[in-house]
Each structure stands twice: as structure tokens, then as C-alpha cells.
Short mmCIF file of C-alpha atoms in Angstrom, two decimals:
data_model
loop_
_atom_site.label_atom_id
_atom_site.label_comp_id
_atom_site.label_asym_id
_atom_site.label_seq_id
_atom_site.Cartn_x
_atom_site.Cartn_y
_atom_site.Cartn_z
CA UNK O 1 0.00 -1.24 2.72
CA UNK O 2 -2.81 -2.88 1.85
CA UNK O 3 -4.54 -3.10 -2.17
CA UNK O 4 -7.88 -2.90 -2.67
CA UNK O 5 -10.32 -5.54 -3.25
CA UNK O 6 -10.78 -3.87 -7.01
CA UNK O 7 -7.60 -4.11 -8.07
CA UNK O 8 -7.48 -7.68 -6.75
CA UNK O 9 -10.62 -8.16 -9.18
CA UNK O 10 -9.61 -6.58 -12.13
CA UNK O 11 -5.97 -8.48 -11.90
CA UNK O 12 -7.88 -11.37 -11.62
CA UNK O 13 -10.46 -10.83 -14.52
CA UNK O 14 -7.68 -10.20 -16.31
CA UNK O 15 -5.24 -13.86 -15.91
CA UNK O 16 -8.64 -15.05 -16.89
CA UNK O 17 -9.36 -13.30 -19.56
CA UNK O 18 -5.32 -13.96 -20.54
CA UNK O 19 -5.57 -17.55 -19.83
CA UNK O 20 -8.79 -17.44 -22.30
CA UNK O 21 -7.32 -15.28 -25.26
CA UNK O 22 -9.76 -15.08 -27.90
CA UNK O 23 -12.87 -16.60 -26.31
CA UNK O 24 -16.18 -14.80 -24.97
CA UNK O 25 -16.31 -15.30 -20.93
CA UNK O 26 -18.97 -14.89 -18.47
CA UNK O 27 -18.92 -12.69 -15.22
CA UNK O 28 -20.38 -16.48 -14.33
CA UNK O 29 -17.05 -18.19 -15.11
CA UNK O 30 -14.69 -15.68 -13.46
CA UNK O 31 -16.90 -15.40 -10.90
CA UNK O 32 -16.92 -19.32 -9.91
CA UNK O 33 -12.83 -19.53 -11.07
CA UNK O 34 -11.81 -16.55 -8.96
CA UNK O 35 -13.98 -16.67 -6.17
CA UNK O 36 -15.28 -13.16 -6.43
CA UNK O 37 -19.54 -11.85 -6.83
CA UNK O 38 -21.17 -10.64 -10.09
CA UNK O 39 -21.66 -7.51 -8.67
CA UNK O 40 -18.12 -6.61 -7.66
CA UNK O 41 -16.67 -8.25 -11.18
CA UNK O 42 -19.45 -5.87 -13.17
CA UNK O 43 -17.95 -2.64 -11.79
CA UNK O 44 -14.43 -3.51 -12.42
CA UNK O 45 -15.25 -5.37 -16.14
CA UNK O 46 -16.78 -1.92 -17.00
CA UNK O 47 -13.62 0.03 -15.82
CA UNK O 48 -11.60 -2.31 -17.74
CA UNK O 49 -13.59 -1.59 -20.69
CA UNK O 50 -13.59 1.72 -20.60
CA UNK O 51 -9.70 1.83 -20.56
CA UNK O 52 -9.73 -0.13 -23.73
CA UNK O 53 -8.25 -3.50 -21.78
CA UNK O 54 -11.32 -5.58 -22.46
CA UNK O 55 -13.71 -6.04 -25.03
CA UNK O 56 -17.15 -6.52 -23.97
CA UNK O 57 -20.38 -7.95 -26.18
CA UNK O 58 -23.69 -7.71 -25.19
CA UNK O 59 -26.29 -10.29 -25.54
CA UNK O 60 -27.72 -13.90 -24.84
CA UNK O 61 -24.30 -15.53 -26.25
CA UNK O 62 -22.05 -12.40 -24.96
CA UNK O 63 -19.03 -11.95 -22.96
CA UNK O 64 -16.16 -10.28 -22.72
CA UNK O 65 -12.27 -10.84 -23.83
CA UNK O 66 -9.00 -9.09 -24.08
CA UNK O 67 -8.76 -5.67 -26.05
CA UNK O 68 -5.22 -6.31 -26.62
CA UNK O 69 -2.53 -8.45 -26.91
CA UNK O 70 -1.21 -9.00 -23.28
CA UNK O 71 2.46 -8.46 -23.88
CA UNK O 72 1.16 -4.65 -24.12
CA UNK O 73 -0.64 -5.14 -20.60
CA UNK O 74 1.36 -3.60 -18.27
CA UNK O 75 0.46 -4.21 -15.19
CA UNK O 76 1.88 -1.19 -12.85
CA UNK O 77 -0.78 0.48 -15.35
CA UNK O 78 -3.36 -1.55 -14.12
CA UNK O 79 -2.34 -0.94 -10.26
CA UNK O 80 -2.21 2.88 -10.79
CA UNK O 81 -5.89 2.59 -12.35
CA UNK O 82 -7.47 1.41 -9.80
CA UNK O 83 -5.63 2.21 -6.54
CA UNK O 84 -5.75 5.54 -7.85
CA UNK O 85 -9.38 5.49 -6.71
CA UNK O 86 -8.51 6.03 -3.12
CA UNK O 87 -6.10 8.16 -1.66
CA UNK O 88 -3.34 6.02 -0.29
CA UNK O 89 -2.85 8.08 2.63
CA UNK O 90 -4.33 11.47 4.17
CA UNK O 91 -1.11 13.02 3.27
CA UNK O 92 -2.23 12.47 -0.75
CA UNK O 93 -6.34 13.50 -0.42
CA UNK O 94 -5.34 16.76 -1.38
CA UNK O 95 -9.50 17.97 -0.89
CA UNK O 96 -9.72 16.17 2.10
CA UNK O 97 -6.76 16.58 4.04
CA UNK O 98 -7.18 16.94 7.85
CA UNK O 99 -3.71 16.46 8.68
CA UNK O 100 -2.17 19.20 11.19
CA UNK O 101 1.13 18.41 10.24
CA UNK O 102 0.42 19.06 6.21
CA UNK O 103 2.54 22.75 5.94
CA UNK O 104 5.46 21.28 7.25
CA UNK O 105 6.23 17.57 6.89
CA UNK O 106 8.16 15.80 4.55
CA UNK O 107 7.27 12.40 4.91
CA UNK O 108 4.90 13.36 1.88
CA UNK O 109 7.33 13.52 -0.82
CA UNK O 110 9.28 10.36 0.28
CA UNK O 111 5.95 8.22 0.40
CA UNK O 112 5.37 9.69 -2.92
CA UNK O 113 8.62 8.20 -4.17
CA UNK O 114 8.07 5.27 -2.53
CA UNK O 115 4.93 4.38 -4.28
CA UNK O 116 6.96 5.48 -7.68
CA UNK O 117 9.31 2.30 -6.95
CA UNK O 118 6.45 0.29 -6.29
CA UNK O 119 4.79 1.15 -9.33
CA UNK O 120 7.78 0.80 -11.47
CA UNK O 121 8.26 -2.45 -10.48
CA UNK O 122 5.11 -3.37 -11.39
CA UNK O 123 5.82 -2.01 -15.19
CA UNK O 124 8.39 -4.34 -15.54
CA UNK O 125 5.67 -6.84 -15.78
CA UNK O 126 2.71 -7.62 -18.64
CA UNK O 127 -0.24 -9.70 -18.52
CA UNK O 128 2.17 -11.99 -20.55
CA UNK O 129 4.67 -13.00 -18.06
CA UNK O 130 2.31 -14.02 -15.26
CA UNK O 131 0.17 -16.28 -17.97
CA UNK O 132 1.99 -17.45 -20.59
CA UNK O 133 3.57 -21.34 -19.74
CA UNK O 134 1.46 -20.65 -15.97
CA UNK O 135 -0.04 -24.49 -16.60
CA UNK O 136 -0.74 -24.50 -12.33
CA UNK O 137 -2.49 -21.15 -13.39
CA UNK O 138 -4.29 -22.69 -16.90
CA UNK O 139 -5.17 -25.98 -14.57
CA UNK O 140 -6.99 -23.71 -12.34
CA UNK O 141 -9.03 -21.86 -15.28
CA UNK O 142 -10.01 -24.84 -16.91
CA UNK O 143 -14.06 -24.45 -17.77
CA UNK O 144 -15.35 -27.64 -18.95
CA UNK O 145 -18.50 -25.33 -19.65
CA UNK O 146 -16.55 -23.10 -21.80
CA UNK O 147 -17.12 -23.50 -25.38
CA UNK O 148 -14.04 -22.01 -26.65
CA UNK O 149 -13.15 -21.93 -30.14
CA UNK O 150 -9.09 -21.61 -28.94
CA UNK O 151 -7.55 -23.81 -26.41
CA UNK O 152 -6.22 -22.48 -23.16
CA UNK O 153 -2.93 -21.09 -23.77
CA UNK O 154 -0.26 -23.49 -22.35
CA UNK O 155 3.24 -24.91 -22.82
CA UNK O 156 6.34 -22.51 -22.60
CA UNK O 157 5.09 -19.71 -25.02
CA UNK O 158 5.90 -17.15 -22.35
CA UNK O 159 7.20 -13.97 -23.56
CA UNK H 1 -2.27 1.00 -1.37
CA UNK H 2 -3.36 2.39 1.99
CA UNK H 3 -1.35 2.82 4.81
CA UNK H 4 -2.72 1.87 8.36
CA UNK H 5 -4.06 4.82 10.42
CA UNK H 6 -0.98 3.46 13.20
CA UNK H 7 1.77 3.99 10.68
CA UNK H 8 0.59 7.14 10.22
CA UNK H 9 0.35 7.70 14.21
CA UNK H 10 3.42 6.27 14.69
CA UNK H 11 5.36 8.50 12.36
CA UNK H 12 3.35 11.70 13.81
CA UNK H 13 4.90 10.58 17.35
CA UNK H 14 8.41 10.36 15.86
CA UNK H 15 7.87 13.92 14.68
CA UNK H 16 6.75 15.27 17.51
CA UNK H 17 9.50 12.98 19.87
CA UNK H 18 12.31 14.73 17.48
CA UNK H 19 11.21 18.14 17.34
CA UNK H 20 11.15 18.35 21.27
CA UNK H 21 14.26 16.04 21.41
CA UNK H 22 15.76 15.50 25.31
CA UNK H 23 12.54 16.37 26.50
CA UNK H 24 9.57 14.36 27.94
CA UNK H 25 6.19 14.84 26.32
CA UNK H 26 3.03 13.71 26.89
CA UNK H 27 0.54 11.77 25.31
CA UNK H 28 -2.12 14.89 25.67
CA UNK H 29 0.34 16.82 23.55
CA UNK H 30 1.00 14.42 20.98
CA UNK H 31 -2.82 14.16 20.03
CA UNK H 32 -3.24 18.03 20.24
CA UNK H 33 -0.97 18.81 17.91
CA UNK H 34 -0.92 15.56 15.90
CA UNK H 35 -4.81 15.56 15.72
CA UNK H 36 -5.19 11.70 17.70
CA UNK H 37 -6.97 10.19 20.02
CA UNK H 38 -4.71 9.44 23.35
CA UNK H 39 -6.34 5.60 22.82
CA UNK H 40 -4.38 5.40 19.70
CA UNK H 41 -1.58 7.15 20.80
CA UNK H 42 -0.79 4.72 23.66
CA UNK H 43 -1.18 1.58 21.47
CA UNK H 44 1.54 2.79 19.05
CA UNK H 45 3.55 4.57 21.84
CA UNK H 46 3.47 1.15 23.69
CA UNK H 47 4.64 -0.62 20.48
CA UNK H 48 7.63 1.92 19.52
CA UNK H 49 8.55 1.60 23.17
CA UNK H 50 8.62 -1.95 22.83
CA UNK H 51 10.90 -1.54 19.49
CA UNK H 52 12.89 0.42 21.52
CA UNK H 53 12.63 3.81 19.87
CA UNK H 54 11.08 5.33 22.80
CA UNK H 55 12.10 5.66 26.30
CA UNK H 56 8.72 6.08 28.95
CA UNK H 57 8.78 7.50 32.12
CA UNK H 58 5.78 6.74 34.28
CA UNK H 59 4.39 8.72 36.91
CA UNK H 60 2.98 12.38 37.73
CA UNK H 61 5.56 14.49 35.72
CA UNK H 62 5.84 11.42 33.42
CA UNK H 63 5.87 10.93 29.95
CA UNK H 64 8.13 9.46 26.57
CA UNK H 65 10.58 10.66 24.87
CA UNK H 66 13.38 9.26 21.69
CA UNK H 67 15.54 6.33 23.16
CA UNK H 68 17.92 6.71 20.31
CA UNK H 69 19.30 9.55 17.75
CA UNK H 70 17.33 10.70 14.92
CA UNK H 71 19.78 10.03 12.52
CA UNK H 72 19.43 6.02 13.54
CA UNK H 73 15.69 6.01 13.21
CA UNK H 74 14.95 4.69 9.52
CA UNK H 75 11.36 5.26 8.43
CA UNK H 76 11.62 1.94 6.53
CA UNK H 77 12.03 0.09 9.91
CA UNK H 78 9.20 1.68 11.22
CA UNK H 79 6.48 1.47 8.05
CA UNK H 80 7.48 -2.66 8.17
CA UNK H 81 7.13 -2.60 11.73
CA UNK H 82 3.70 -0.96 11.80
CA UNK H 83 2.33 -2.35 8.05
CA UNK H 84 3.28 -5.86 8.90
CA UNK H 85 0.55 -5.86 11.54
CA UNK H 86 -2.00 -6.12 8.65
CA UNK H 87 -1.60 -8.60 5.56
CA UNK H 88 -1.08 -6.18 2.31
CA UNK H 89 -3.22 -8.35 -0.04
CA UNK H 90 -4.99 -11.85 0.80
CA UNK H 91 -1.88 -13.41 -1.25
CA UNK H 92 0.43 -12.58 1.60
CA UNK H 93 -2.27 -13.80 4.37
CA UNK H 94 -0.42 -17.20 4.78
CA UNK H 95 -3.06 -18.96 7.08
CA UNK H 96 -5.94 -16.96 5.90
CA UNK H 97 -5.70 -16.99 1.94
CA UNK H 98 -8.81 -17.78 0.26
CA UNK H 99 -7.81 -17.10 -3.19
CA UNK H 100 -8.71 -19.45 -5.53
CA UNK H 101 -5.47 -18.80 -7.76
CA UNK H 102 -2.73 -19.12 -5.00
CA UNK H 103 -1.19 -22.24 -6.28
CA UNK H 104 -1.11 -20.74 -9.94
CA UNK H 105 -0.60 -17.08 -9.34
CA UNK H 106 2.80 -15.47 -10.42
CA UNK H 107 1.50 -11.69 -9.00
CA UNK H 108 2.57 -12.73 -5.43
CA UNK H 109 6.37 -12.84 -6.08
CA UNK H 110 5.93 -9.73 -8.17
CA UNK H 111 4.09 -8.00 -5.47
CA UNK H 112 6.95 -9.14 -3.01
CA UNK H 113 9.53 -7.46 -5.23
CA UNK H 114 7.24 -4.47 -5.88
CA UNK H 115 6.70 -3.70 -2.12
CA UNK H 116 10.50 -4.29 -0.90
CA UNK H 117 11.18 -1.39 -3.60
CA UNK H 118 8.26 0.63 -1.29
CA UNK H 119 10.49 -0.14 1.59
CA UNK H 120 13.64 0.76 -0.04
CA UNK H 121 12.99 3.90 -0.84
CA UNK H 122 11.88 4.33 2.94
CA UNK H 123 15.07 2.81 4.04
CA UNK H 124 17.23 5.89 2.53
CA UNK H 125 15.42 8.04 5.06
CA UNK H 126 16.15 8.68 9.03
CA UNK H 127 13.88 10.46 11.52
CA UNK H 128 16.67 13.12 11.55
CA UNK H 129 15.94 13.83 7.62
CA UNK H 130 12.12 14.64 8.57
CA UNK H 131 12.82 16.67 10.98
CA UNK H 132 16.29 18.75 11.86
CA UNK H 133 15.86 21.92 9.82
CA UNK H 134 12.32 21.69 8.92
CA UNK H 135 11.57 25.12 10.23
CA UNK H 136 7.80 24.41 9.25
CA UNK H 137 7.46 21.48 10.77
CA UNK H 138 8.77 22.72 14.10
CA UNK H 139 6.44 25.81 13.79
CA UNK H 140 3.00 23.32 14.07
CA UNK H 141 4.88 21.77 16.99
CA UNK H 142 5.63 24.48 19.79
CA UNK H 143 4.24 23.83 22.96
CA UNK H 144 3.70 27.34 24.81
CA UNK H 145 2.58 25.04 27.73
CA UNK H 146 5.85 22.08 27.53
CA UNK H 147 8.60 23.09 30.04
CA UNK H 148 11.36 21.78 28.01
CA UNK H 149 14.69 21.68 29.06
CA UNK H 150 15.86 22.21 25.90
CA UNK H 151 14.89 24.23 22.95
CA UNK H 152 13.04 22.46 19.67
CA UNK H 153 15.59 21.73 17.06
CA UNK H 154 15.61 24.76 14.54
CA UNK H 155 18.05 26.10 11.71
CA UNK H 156 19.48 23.69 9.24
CA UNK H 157 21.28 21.56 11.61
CA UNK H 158 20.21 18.89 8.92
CA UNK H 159 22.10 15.06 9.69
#
């Protein structure tokens, strides 16, 4: 199975956003910290957005931040946002399914369940858990450009 | 989360093997009624032959058929078999991972956890669950033109 490269992104935008809670970042910062382009990090910043993850401000000193704490970030919500963009198989692009085997197989509904378990591990986790008391994670982040008005968030705080 | 295009081919010829079970079939048939190209087909028949759940027979009147019972066929086996070719996410590319965050990142092991609860679900199901009863299924997959020596599997002779 493989995840897409905008999932990747947005899971990514995300630690740094989490790692940054309550400062204004760049596409420019996460960009150089997570080794992705502007262009890519646009489209998936805007999707975050628009589900009400990140907060966005336009303008010469804007940026963008978290929309929420993170303990309510879940991220098998995140996953199912943005793999839901592509089918994950033939079997599930219900408009576009050239499969001869469609009427009669039932591979379908187990794949279907499969992808449930994968998904609900994924909700067992929040933004929280995979930044909170991360210091290897907050070393990485580190801007010395970053004029934040809150430190990175480090220590043991997790949870 | 995509699955490979050989997955899918590989679970098509498992079908097709155990709806004409004790009979040899052909590649031709396979990717007439499985919608494939017979270049795909023989990479992934050469690799389940390898894994030993086919048994070829070269030659004129040759051709493959299951080298073990349905019911010991478990679809798990086969999606790690055929996903593992590919790296799911650049975190689980171990000599090709470019991401900045690796030595920081916390997603990996939950990913880990999150896709052996894929496979798990996939373990609880056999070849002989897909197929034996599935009067549909069996339906896409008569050959007027395939001399069996025995009938396709019909009625609810479910494992």
C-alpha cells in the first residue's frame, strides 16, 4: 500500500505547525524543515484550512498556525482526508470501475474492512502524541529565523 | 493507500486458479476474463509459483494451476507478499529515505501498527472464502472453450 505524497505533506505541515503552537510560519520554513516545494505545501495548507485544522493570515508578516489544540487532531482523520482523494483500488472507483470481476467478488468488502483497521488505528493517535516531549523532532524544527513569540514546545508535556 | 496493480493481478489469478480448481489454465484465459495483459500475468504467475501457490506445467497443452487447497491460501500472505515489493511511504524505504524528519518522527511506528491491522484483517480470510459458493463470481469465470476435467466449484460448498 502505498500513501500519497499529500498526505505525507499535510502530516508534515502539521508536526510543524504542532512543534510551533502559536507562532505564524512560512510555506518557506516548512518547506526548507521538511524537505518538500512551495507549490506542493500551498495545495495541501489550503486543504488544511479549509477543514478548519489551520489558520492561515494573509500578508507581508503572514503565515499560518494551528486551528486547534492538537490533542483534538486526530490523525486517522487526517489520513481519511486526503487519501480519500484517490481511490485506493479499482475495486473502490465506483465511476470508474473497469474491473470484470466487480458483480461477483468479494475481496471488496474485506479490503474495505481492512482499510477500517487501518484507519482506526490511526484514531488512536492526535497531533499531540507524536509532538509533545518529541525533542529529536523539536531539534529538527528549530528556525533560528523564526521570530516566535512562544518557544518550541519541549520537555515531557506529552499528553 | 493504493494497492499495486500486481496485488491486484495476483489475487485475480487466485480467483480464477480456484474457480477452475484441478484444472490447468492458461495464461490467455486468465487475462480474458481477468481483463490483463499476459506480460503481467506471467510476472505474478512466476512469483506465486515461486511462493509455491501455483503448480506450472510447461509445454503444448501446458499451463498453471493451485499447488495447495483454497482453504490454506490466506489473502494476508499474499497482499505482504506482493505490497512488500514497493516501500508503503518513504519512512519505510530503509536505504532510500530522504525525509528530513526520520530521526524525530513518531508516525513511522504508528504507521507500522496501523498497516499490520491492514494485514490482519486480511489474515482472517482464505482463497476458499472468496471463492467456494460465490455463484457470481463463478458465473464471470466459465470458460465455454477450457476442457476441464472437472466442473467449476458451485453451490455453497463454502470452507
Amino acid at each position: 500500500m502505498r500513501i500519497t505524497k499529500r498526505t505525507n505533506i499535510a502530516m508534515r505541515v502539521l508536526m510543524f505547525c504542532g512543534a510551533h503552537e502559536g507562532v505564524l510560519v512560512t510555506k518557506a520554513m516548512v518547506a526548507e524543515k521538511c524537505n518538500t516545494s512551495e507549490s506542493h505545501l500551498a495545495q495541501v495548507i489550503y486543504k488544511l484550512a479549509q477543514l478548519g485544522y489551520l489558520y492561515t493570515q494573509r500578508g507581508r508578516s503572514g503565515g499560518f498556525t494551528l486551528a486547534r489544540p492538537m490533542a483534538e487532531i486526530v490523525i486517522g482523520d487526517i489520513f481519511r482526508e486526503f487519501e480519500s482523494e484517490q481511490h485506493n483500488l479499482e475495486c473502490f472507483a465506483d465511476g470508474d470501475n473497469t474491473c470484470p470481476l466487480v458483480k461477483g467478488c468479494r475481496l471488496r468488502l474485506t479490503l474495505k474492512e481492512a482499510l477500517e483497521a487501518f484507519y482506526n488505528r490511526l484514531d488512536k493517535e492526535t497531533l499531540d502524541n507524536l509532538v509533545c516531549g518529541n525533542t529529536a523532532l523539536l531539534e529538527l524544527f528549530v528556525m533560528p529565523s523564526c521570530h516566535s513569540t512562544r518557544p518550541l514546545r519541549t520537555g515531557t508535556d506529552r499528553g
